[in-house]
XYZ file of C-alpha atoms in Angstrom:
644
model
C 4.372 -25.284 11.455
C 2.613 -24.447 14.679
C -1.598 -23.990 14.125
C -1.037 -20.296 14.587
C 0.833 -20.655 11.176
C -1.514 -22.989 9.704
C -2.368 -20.003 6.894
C 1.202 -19.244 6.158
C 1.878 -17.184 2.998
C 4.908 -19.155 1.015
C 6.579 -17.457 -1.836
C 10.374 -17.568 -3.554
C 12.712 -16.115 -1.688
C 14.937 -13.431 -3.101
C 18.433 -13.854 -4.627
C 19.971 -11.929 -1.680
C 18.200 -14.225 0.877
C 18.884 -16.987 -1.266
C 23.150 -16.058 -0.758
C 22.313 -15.471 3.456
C 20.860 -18.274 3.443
C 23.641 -20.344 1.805
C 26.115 -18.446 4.213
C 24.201 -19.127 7.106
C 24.172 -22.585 6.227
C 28.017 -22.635 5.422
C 29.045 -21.445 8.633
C 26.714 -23.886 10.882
C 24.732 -20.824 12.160
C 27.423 -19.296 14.319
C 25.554 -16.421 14.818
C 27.582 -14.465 12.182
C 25.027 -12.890 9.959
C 23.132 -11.223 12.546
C 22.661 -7.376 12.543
C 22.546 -6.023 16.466
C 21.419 -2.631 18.119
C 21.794 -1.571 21.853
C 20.376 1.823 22.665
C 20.203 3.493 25.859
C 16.952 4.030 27.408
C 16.698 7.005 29.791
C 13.588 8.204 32.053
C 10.323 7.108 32.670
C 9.770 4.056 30.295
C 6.343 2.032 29.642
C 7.424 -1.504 29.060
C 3.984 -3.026 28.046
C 3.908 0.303 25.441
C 7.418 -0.925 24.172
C 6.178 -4.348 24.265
C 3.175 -3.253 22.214
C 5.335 -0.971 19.661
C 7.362 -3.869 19.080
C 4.827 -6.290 17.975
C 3.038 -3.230 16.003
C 6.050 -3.088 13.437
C 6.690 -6.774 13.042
C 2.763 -6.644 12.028
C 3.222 -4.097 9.695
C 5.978 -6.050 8.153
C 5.673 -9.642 6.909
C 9.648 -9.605 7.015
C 9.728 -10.153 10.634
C 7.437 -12.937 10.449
C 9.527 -14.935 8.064
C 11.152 -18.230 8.007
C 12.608 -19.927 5.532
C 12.406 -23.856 3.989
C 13.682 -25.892 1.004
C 10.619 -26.887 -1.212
C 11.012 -28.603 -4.710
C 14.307 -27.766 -4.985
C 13.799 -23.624 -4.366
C 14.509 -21.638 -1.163
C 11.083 -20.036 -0.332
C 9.844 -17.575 2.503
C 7.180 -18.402 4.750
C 5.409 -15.514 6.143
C 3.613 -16.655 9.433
C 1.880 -14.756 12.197
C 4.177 -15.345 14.982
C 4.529 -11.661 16.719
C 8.216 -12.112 19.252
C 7.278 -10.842 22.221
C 9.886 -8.484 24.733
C 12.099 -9.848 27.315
C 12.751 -8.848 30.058
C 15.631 -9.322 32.192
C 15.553 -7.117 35.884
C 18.788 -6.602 36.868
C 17.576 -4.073 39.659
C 17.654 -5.854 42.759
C 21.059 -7.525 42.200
C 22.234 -4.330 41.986
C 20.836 -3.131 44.510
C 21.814 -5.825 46.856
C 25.248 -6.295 45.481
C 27.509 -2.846 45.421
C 30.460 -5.296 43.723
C 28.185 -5.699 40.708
C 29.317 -3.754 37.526
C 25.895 -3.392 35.721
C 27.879 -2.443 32.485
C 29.723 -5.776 32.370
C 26.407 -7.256 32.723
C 24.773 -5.199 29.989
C 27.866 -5.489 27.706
C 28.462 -9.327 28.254
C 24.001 -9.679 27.558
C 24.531 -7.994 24.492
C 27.417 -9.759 23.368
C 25.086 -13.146 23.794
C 22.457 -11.726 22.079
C 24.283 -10.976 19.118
C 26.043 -14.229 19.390
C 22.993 -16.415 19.222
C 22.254 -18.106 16.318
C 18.733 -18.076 14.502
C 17.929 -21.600 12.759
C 16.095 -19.555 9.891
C 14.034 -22.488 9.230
C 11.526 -21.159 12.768
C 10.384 -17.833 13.039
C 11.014 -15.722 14.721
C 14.243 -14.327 13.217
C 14.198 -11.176 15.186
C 14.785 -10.572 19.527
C 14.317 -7.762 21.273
C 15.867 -7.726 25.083
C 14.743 -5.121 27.476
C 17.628 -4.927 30.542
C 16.400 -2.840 33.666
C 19.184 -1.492 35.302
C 17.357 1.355 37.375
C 13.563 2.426 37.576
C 14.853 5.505 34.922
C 17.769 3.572 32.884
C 17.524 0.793 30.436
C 19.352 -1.239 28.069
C 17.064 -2.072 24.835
C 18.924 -4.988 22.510
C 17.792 -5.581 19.245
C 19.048 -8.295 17.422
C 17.620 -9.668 13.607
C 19.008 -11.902 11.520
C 20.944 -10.351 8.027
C 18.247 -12.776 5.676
C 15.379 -10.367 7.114
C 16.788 -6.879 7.740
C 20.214 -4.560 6.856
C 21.264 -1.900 7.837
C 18.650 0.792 6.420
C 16.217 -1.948 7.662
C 17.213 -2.271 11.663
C 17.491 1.641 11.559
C 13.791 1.838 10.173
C 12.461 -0.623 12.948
C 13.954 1.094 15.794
C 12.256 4.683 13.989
C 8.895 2.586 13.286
C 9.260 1.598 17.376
C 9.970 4.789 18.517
C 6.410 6.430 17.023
C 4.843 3.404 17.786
C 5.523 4.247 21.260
C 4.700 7.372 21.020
C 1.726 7.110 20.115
C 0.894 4.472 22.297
C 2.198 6.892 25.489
C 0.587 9.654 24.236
C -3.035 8.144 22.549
C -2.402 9.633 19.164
C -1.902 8.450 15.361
C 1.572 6.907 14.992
C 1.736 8.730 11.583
C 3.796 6.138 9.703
C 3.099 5.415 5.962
C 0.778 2.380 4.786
C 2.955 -0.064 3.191
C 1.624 -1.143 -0.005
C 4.063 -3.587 -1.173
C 5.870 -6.200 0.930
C 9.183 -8.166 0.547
C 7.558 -11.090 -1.072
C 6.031 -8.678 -3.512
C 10.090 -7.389 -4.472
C 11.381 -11.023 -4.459
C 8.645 -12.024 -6.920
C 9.260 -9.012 -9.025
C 12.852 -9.911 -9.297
C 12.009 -13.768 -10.450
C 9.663 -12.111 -12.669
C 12.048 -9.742 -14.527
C 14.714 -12.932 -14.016
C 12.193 -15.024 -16.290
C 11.435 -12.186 -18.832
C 15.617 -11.383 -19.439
C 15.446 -8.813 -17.860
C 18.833 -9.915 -16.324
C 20.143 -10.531 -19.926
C 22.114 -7.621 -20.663
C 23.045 -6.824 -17.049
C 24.979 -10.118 -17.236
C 26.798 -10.106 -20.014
C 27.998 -6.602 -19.083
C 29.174 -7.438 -15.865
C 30.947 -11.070 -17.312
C 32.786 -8.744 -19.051
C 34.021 -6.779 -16.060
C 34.930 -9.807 -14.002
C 36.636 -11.747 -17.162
C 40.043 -12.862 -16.222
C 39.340 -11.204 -12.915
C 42.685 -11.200 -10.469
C 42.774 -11.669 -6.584
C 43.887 -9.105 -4.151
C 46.862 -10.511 -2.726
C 47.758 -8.364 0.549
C 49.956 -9.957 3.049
C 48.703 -11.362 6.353
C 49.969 -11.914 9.501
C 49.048 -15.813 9.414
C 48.007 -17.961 6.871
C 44.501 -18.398 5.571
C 42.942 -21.096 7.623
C 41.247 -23.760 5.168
C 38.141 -23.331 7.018
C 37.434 -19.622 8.554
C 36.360 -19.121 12.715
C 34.602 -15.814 11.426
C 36.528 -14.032 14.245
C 36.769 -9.943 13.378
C 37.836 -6.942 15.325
C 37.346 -3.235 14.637
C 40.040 -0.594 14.063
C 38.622 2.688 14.320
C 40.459 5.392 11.771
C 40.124 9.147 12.305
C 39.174 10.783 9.219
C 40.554 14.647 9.307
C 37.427 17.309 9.061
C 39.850 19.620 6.859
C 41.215 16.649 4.583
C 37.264 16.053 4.312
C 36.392 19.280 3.281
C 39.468 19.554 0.748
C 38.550 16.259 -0.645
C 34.650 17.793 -1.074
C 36.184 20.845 -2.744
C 38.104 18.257 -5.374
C 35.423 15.983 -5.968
C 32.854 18.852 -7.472
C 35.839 19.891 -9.466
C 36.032 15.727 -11.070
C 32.781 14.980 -11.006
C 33.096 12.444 -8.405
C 31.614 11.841 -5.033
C 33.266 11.900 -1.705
C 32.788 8.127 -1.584
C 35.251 7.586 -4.833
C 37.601 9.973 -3.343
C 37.668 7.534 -0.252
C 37.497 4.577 -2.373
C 40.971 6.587 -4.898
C 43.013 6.871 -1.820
C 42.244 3.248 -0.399
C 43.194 1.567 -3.527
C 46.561 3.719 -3.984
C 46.867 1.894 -0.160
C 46.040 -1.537 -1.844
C 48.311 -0.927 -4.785
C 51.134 -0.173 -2.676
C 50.649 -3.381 -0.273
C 50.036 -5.674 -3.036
C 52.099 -4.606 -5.563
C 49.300 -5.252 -8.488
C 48.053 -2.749 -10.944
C 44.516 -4.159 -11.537
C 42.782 -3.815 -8.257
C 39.053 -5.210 -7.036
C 37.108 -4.385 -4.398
C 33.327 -5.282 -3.226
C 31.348 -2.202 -3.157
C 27.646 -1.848 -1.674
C 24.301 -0.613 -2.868
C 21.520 -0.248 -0.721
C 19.569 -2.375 -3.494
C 16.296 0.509 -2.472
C 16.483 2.798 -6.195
C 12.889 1.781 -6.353
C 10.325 4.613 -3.956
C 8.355 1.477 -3.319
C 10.666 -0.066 -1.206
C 12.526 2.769 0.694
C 10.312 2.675 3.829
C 10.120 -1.577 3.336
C 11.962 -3.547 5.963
C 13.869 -6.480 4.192
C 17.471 -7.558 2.976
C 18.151 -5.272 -0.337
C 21.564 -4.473 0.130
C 23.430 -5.373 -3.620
C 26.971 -5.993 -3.717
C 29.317 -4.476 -6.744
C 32.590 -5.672 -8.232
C 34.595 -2.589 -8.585
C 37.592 -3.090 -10.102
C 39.686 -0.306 -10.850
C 43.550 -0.186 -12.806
C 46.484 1.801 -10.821
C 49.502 2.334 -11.975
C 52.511 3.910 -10.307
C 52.645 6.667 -12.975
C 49.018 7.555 -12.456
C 48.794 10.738 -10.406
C 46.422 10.695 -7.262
C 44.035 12.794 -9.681
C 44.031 10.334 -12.280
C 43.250 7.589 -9.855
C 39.975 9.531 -8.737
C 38.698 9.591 -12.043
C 39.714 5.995 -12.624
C 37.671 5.283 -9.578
C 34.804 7.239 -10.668
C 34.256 5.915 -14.006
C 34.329 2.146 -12.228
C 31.479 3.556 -9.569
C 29.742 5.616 -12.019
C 29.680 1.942 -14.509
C 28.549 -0.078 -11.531
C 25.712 2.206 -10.463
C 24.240 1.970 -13.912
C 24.045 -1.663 -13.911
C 23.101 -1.984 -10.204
C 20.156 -3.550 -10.360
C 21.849 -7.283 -11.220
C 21.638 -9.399 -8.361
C 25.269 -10.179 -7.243
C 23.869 -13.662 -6.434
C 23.378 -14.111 -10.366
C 26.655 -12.920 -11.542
C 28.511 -15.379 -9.025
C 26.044 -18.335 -10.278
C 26.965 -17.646 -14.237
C 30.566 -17.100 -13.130
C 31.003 -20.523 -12.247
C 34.327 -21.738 -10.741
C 35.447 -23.905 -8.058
C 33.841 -22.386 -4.422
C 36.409 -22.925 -1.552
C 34.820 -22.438 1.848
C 37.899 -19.745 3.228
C 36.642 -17.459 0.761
C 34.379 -15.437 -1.487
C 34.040 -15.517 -4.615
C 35.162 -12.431 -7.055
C 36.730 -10.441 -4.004
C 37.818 -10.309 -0.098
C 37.792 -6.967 0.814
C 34.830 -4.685 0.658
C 34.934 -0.434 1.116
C 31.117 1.234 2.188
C 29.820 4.243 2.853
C 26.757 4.190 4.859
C 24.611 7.196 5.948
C 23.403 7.135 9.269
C 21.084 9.125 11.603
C 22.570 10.416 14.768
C 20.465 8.349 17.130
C 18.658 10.738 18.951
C 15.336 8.313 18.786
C 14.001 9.932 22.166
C 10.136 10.654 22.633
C 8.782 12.752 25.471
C 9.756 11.639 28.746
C 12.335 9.266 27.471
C 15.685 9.402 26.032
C 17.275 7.243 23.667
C 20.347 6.627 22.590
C 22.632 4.159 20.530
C 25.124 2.956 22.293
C 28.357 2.192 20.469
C 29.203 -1.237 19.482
C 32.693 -3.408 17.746
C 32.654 -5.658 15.683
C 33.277 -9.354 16.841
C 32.897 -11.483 13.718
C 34.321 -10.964 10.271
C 32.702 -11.948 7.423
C 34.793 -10.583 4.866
C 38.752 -10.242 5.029
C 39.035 -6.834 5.266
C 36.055 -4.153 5.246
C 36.338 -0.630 5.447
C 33.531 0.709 6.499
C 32.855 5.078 6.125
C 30.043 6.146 8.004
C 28.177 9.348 7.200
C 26.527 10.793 10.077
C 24.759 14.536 9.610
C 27.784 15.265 7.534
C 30.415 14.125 9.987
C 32.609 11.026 8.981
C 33.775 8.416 10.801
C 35.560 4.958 9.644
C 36.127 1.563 10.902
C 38.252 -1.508 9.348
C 36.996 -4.463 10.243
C 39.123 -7.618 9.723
C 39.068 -11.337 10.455
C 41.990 -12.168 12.861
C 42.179 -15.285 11.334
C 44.669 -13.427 9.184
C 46.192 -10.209 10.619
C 47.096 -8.692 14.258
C 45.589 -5.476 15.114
C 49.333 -3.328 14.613
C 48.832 -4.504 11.528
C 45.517 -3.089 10.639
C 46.329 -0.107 12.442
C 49.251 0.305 10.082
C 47.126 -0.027 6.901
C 44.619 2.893 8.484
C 47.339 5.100 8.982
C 48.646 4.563 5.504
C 45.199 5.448 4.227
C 45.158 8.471 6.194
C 48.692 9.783 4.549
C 46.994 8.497 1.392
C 43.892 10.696 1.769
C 46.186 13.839 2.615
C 48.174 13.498 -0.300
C 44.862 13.487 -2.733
C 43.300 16.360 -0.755
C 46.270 18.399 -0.724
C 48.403 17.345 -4.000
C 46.253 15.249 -6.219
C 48.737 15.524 -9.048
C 51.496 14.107 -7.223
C 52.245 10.317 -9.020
C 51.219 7.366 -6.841
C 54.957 6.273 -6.397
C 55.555 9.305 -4.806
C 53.000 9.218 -2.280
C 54.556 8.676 1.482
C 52.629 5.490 3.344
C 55.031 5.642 6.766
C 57.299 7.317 8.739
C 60.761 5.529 8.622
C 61.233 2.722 11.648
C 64.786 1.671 12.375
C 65.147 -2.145 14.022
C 68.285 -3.629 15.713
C 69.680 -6.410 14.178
C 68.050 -8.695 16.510
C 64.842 -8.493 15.283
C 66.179 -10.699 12.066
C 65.104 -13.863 12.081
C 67.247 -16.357 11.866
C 67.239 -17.196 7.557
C 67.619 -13.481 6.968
C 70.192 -13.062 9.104
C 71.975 -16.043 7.590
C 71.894 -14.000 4.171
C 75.667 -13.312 3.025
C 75.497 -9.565 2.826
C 74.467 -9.541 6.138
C 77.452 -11.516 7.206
C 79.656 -8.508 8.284
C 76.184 -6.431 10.103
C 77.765 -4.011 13.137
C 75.593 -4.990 15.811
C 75.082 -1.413 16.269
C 73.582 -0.773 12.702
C 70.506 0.096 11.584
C 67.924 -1.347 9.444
C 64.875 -0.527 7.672
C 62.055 -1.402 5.343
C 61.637 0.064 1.869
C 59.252 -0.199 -0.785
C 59.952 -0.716 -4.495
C 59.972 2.993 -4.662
C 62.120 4.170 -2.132
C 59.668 4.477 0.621
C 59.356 3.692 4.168
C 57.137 0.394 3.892
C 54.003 0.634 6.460
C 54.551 -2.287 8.948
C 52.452 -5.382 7.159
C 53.831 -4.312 3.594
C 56.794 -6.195 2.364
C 59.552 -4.108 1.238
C 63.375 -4.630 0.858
C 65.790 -3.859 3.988
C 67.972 -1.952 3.634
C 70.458 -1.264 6.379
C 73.305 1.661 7.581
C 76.356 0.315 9.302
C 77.131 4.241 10.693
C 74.834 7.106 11.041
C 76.945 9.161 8.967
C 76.764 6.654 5.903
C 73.784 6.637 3.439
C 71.537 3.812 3.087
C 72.384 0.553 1.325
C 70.162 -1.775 -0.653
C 70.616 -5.493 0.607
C 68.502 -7.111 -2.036
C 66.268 -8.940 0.981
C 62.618 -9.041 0.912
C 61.337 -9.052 4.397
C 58.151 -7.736 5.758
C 57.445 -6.153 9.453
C 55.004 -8.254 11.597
C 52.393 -7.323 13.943
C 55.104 -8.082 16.810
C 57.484 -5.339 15.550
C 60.298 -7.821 14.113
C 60.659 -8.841 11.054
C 60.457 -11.900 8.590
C 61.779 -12.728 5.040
C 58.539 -11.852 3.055
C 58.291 -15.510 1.113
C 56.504 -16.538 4.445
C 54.110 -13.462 5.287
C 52.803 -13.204 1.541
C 49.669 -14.585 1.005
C 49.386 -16.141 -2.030
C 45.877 -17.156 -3.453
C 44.886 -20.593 -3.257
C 45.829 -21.831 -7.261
C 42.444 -23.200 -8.706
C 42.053 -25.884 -11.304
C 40.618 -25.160 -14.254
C 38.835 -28.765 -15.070
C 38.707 -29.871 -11.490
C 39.176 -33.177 -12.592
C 41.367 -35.868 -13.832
C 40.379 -38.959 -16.009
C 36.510 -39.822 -16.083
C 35.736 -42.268 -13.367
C 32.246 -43.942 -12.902
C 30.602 -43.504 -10.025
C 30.913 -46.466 -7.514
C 28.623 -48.262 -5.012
C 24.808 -47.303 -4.583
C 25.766 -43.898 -3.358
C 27.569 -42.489 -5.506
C 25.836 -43.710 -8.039
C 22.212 -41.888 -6.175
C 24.360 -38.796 -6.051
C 25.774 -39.001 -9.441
C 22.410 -38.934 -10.653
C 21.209 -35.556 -8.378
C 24.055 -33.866 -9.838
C 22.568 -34.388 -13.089
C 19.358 -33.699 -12.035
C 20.193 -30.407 -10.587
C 22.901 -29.556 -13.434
C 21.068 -30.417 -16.315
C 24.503 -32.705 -17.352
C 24.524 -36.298 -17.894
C 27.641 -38.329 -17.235
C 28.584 -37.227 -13.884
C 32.145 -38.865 -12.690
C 32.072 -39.617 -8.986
C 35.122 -37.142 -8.918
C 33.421 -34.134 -11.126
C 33.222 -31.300 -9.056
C 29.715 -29.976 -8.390
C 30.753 -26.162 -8.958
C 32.967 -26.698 -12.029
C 30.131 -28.799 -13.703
C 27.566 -25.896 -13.022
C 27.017 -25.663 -9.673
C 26.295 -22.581 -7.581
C 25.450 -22.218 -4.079
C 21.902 -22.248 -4.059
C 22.026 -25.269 -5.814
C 24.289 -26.701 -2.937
C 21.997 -25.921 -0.548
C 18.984 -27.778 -2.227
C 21.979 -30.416 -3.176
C 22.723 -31.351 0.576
C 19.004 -30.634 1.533
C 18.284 -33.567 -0.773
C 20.960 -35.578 1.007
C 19.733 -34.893 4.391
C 16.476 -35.951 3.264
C 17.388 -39.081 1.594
C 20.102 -40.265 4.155
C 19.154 -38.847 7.286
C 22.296 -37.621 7.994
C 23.534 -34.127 9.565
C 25.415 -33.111 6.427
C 26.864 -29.678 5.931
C 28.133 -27.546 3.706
C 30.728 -26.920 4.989
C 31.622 -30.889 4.768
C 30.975 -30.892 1.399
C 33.010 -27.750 0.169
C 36.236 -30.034 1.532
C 35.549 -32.125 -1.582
C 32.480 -31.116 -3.573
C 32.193 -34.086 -5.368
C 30.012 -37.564 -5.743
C 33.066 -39.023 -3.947
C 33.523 -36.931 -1.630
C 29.810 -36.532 -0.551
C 29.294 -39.952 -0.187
C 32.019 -40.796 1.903
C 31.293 -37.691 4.777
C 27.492 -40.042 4.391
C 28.913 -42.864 5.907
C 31.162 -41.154 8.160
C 27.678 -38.701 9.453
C 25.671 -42.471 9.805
C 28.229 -44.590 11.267
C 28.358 -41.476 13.835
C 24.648 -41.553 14.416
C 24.481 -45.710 14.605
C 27.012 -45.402 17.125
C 25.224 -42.591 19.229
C 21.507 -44.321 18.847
C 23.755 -47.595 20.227
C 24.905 -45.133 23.430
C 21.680 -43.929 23.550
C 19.943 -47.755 23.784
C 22.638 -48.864 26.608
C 22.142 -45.154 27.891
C 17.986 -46.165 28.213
C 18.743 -49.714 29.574
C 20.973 -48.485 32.486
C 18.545 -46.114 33.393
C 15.913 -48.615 33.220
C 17.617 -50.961 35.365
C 18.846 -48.472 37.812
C 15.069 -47.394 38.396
C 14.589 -50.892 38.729
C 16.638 -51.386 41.521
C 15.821 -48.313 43.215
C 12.013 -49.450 43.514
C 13.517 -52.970 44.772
């Protein structure tokens, strides 16, 4: 620590920072967990007063001043005083002097840096603000914080806190925000408190229940998972009707139910269509604020929730919407468990190209319109895609003044954009079918309009099939689902072809699926079938061998609280959960000096395994400290014989 942090505050971190943190950590600091703003910034602006408001809110909250460390074997926060100061970057004379210059590609490809940019969370400060000057009256203002220190509700309250900061800074009055009497460190050592207590006690065995025997949402994807993710997302925007809203509205005070469950009731009539399976489970979100004391704190509180909800093809839409709201209604009432402590008592093998308990996530979040402006300048967010994926899927509702508006982001690691495009539309005919005939059955409920392909957009092994042998190559096929329906293009279905327009359908008994690329597949190669896990994770008992293992063996137990640790036992079937792997290869790093990651060690999470990416991460650094000696000797001669 720097001397201006000599009298840092250090306290335990909370469970959600603890998970960030292990994420971070997992994906080498790619800049994925970061949480980004741009906002337009019209008229006559005061940069040393923006400056100013700026380093006002990070004083008023010790968030923004946080970093975080590995001490004894717990993740703690260290507040500091470090106040970030503004950047600037002038981009008004090349402007100016250049009339080829786009100054939106400029401001678009700054802001995609900025949000790219990884934060090492172990300095401070985990929070940037950019200031771009495009004119003397236009501005671009990017904010960018990292996930461990702010969420949603928290980046929205900074750039409010700003905006009266400056304000009051323009105009030489009170800024009229709150006093804060409780920070973050004050909620993350009430939750270790009420941990140590049981408090947690019969939040956990209510939601073990829930998740026992818990399946995995098997959609099909356009490629195959990758064994380790690239974190690469897009967004698909999807129109969500005003009438179809105001129906649903009318529905949901008849049930009981919100408008988010009647979102949530059609999407999983969507997912229980494309995956074929009756039990169904989704991530949900809480904004983890039920307590008044921390609404106006800035901080990482958001919760996640298992929701896991049955649909059958018998249920009626209706029927599904109260399913859905008794699983909401259950999860909100034991909302206060940290996810982070139902995934640690879960136990399991982790596998780095997924989450535990689910891949998909549906949200609602409410947000302002983002009319920030102050006198004399106008301010405006400006709208912004999403470029990394963190999740499989995520739908995503937003709530602004009433109006809604949707986005599903996915990782293109495993579908095209048709594809996703395909699933929105389905979701749409979904939500129009609950709105306007909730007691229709969910068999009956149309996904897609019918698509006809040629014959020569079989592949090869399907075409192959016997019943196809005699295909006109003037017919027509098509994709249907196990009930009869047009399948939406990603969804496998059977073909079924007509040799003559004037002939009815016929079955062919071929399971095929429609890829992003408009032809089609047989579906044994598009489904994605989860990876299978092993129950014990290992075989026969082996002792560990060599020093290594045998140092290893012995943090295992340490950490676990087991004794007898094989060198093949693997760390997250013996006990293990990921905070615990992050103090795990801390230790290593510590005690070999080696670069070891995370995501090394989730390719083979045991003593083994471990100890061999060791020598492999110090036979690469003996080898570069050898290039760097005969690096330092030819540059010593070469001076040498330029002073000859």
């Amino acid at each position: 620590m720097t001397g201006e942090n000599a009298s840092a505050l250090v306290s335990d971190a909370s469970y959600t920072q603890a998970r960030l943190y292990f994420l971070d950590e997992l994906a080498r600091r790619a800049g994925v967990y970061t949480v980004a703003r741009a906002l337009d910034l019209t008229g006559d602006l005061d940069p040393v007063a923006l400056d100013a408001a700026v380093r006002g809110c990070v004083r008023r909250h010790e968030s923004l001043r946080t970093c975080f460390r590995v001490l004894d074997g717990r993740l703690r926060q260290i507040v500091t005083g470090h106040e970030p100061a503004l950047r600037v970057v002038d981009l008004r004379s090349l402007l100016a002097r250049d009339a080829m210059a786009d100054g939106e590609a400029l401001v678009a490809e700054l802001a995609r840096q900025e949000a790219a940019e990884p934060f090492d969370l172990r300095r401070v400060p985990l929070l940037r603000t950019t200031l771009i000057r495009l004119t003397d009256h236009h501005c671009v203002l990017l904010v960018t914080l990292h996930h461990i220190v702010a969420d949603a509700w928290s980046l929205d309250l900074f750039l409010r806190e700003v905006s009266a900061l400056y304000r009051a800074r323009v105009a030489g009055t009170p800024d009229g925000l709150p006093e804060l009497a409780l920070q973050y460190a004050d909620f993350a050592a009430w939750q270790q408190r009420t941990e140590a207590a049981g408090g947690h006690d019969r939040l956990l065995a209510h939601w073990r229940e829930r998740v026992r025997e818990l399946p995995e949402l098997r959609l099909p994807t356009d490629q195959p998972r990758p064994k380790e993710p690239s974190y690469q997302g897009r967004s698909h925007p999807v129109r969500l009707d005003d009438e179809v809203t105001a129906a649903l509205r009318v529905l949901c005070r008849e049930e009981g139910a919100s408008l988010y469950m009647a979102l949530l009731a059609a999407f999983y009539v969507v997912l229980h269509r494309y995956s074929g399976q009756d039990d169904l489970v989704v991530g949900g979100t809480t904004s983890g604020r039920a307590r008044p004391e921390v609404e106006h704190m800035i901080g990482f509180f958001v919760n996640m929730l298992v929701l896991r909800t049955p649909v059958r093809a018998e249920h009626t839409l209706r029927e599904v919407l109260r399913a859905t709201a008794d699983t909401c209604h259950d999860a909100y009432d034991h909302q206060e468990l940290p996810f982070e402590r139902l995934v640690a008592v879960q136990g399991g093998a982790r596998q780095a190209d997924r989450h535990p308990l689910f891949q998909v996530v549906f949200q609602m979040l409410d947000e302002s319109d983002g009319d920030l402006s102050v006198p004399g300048l106008r301010i405006r967010m400006r709208e912004q895609t999403a470029t990394v994926a963190t999740f499989d899927l995520v739908c995503t509702v937003a709530n602004t003044a009433g109006r809604l508006s949707a986005t599903l982001d996915y990782a293109t690691d495993l579908w095209a954009p048709d594809t996703v495009a395909a699933l929105g539309h389905a979701w749409q005919s979904a939500l129009r079918e609950l709105a306007g005939r909730p007691d229709r059955a969910v068999r009956d409920v149309p996904l897609a309009q019918e698509h006809a392909y040629a014959p020569g957009a079989l592949p090869d092994e399907v075409r192959r099939a016997p019943v196809l042998a005699n295909l006109p190559p003037d017919a027509v096929l098509s994709v249907r689902d196990r009930h009869g329906h047009p399948a939406p293009r990603g969804a496998v279905g059977e073909l079924v072809r007509r040799d003559r327009r004037d002939v009815p359908w016929a079955p062919t008994g071929l399971m095929v699926r429609a890829a992003a690329d408009g032809r089609l597949r047989a579906a044994s190669a598009a489904d994605e079938a989860p990876v299978p896990e092993s129950e014990s994770g290992q075989g026969a008992h082996a002792a560990p061998v060599g020093p290594v293992e045998r140092e290893l063996a012995a943090l295992w137990e340490e950490l676990l609280g087991v004794a007898g640790v094989g060198r093949h036992d693997n760390f997250f079937l013996v006990g293990g959960h990921s905070l615990l792997a992050t103090v795990l290869i801390t230790r290593a790093q510590e005690r070999y000096g080696t670069d070891v990651t995370l995501e090394e060690f989730f390719r083979d999470p045991t003593p083994a395994g471990l100890a061999e990416v060791i020598a492999a991460a110090a036979g690469a650094a003996g080898a570069d400290a050898e290039a760097g000696e005969l690096a330092a000797l030819v540059d010593a001669l070469e001076r040498q014989e330029d002073h000859a």
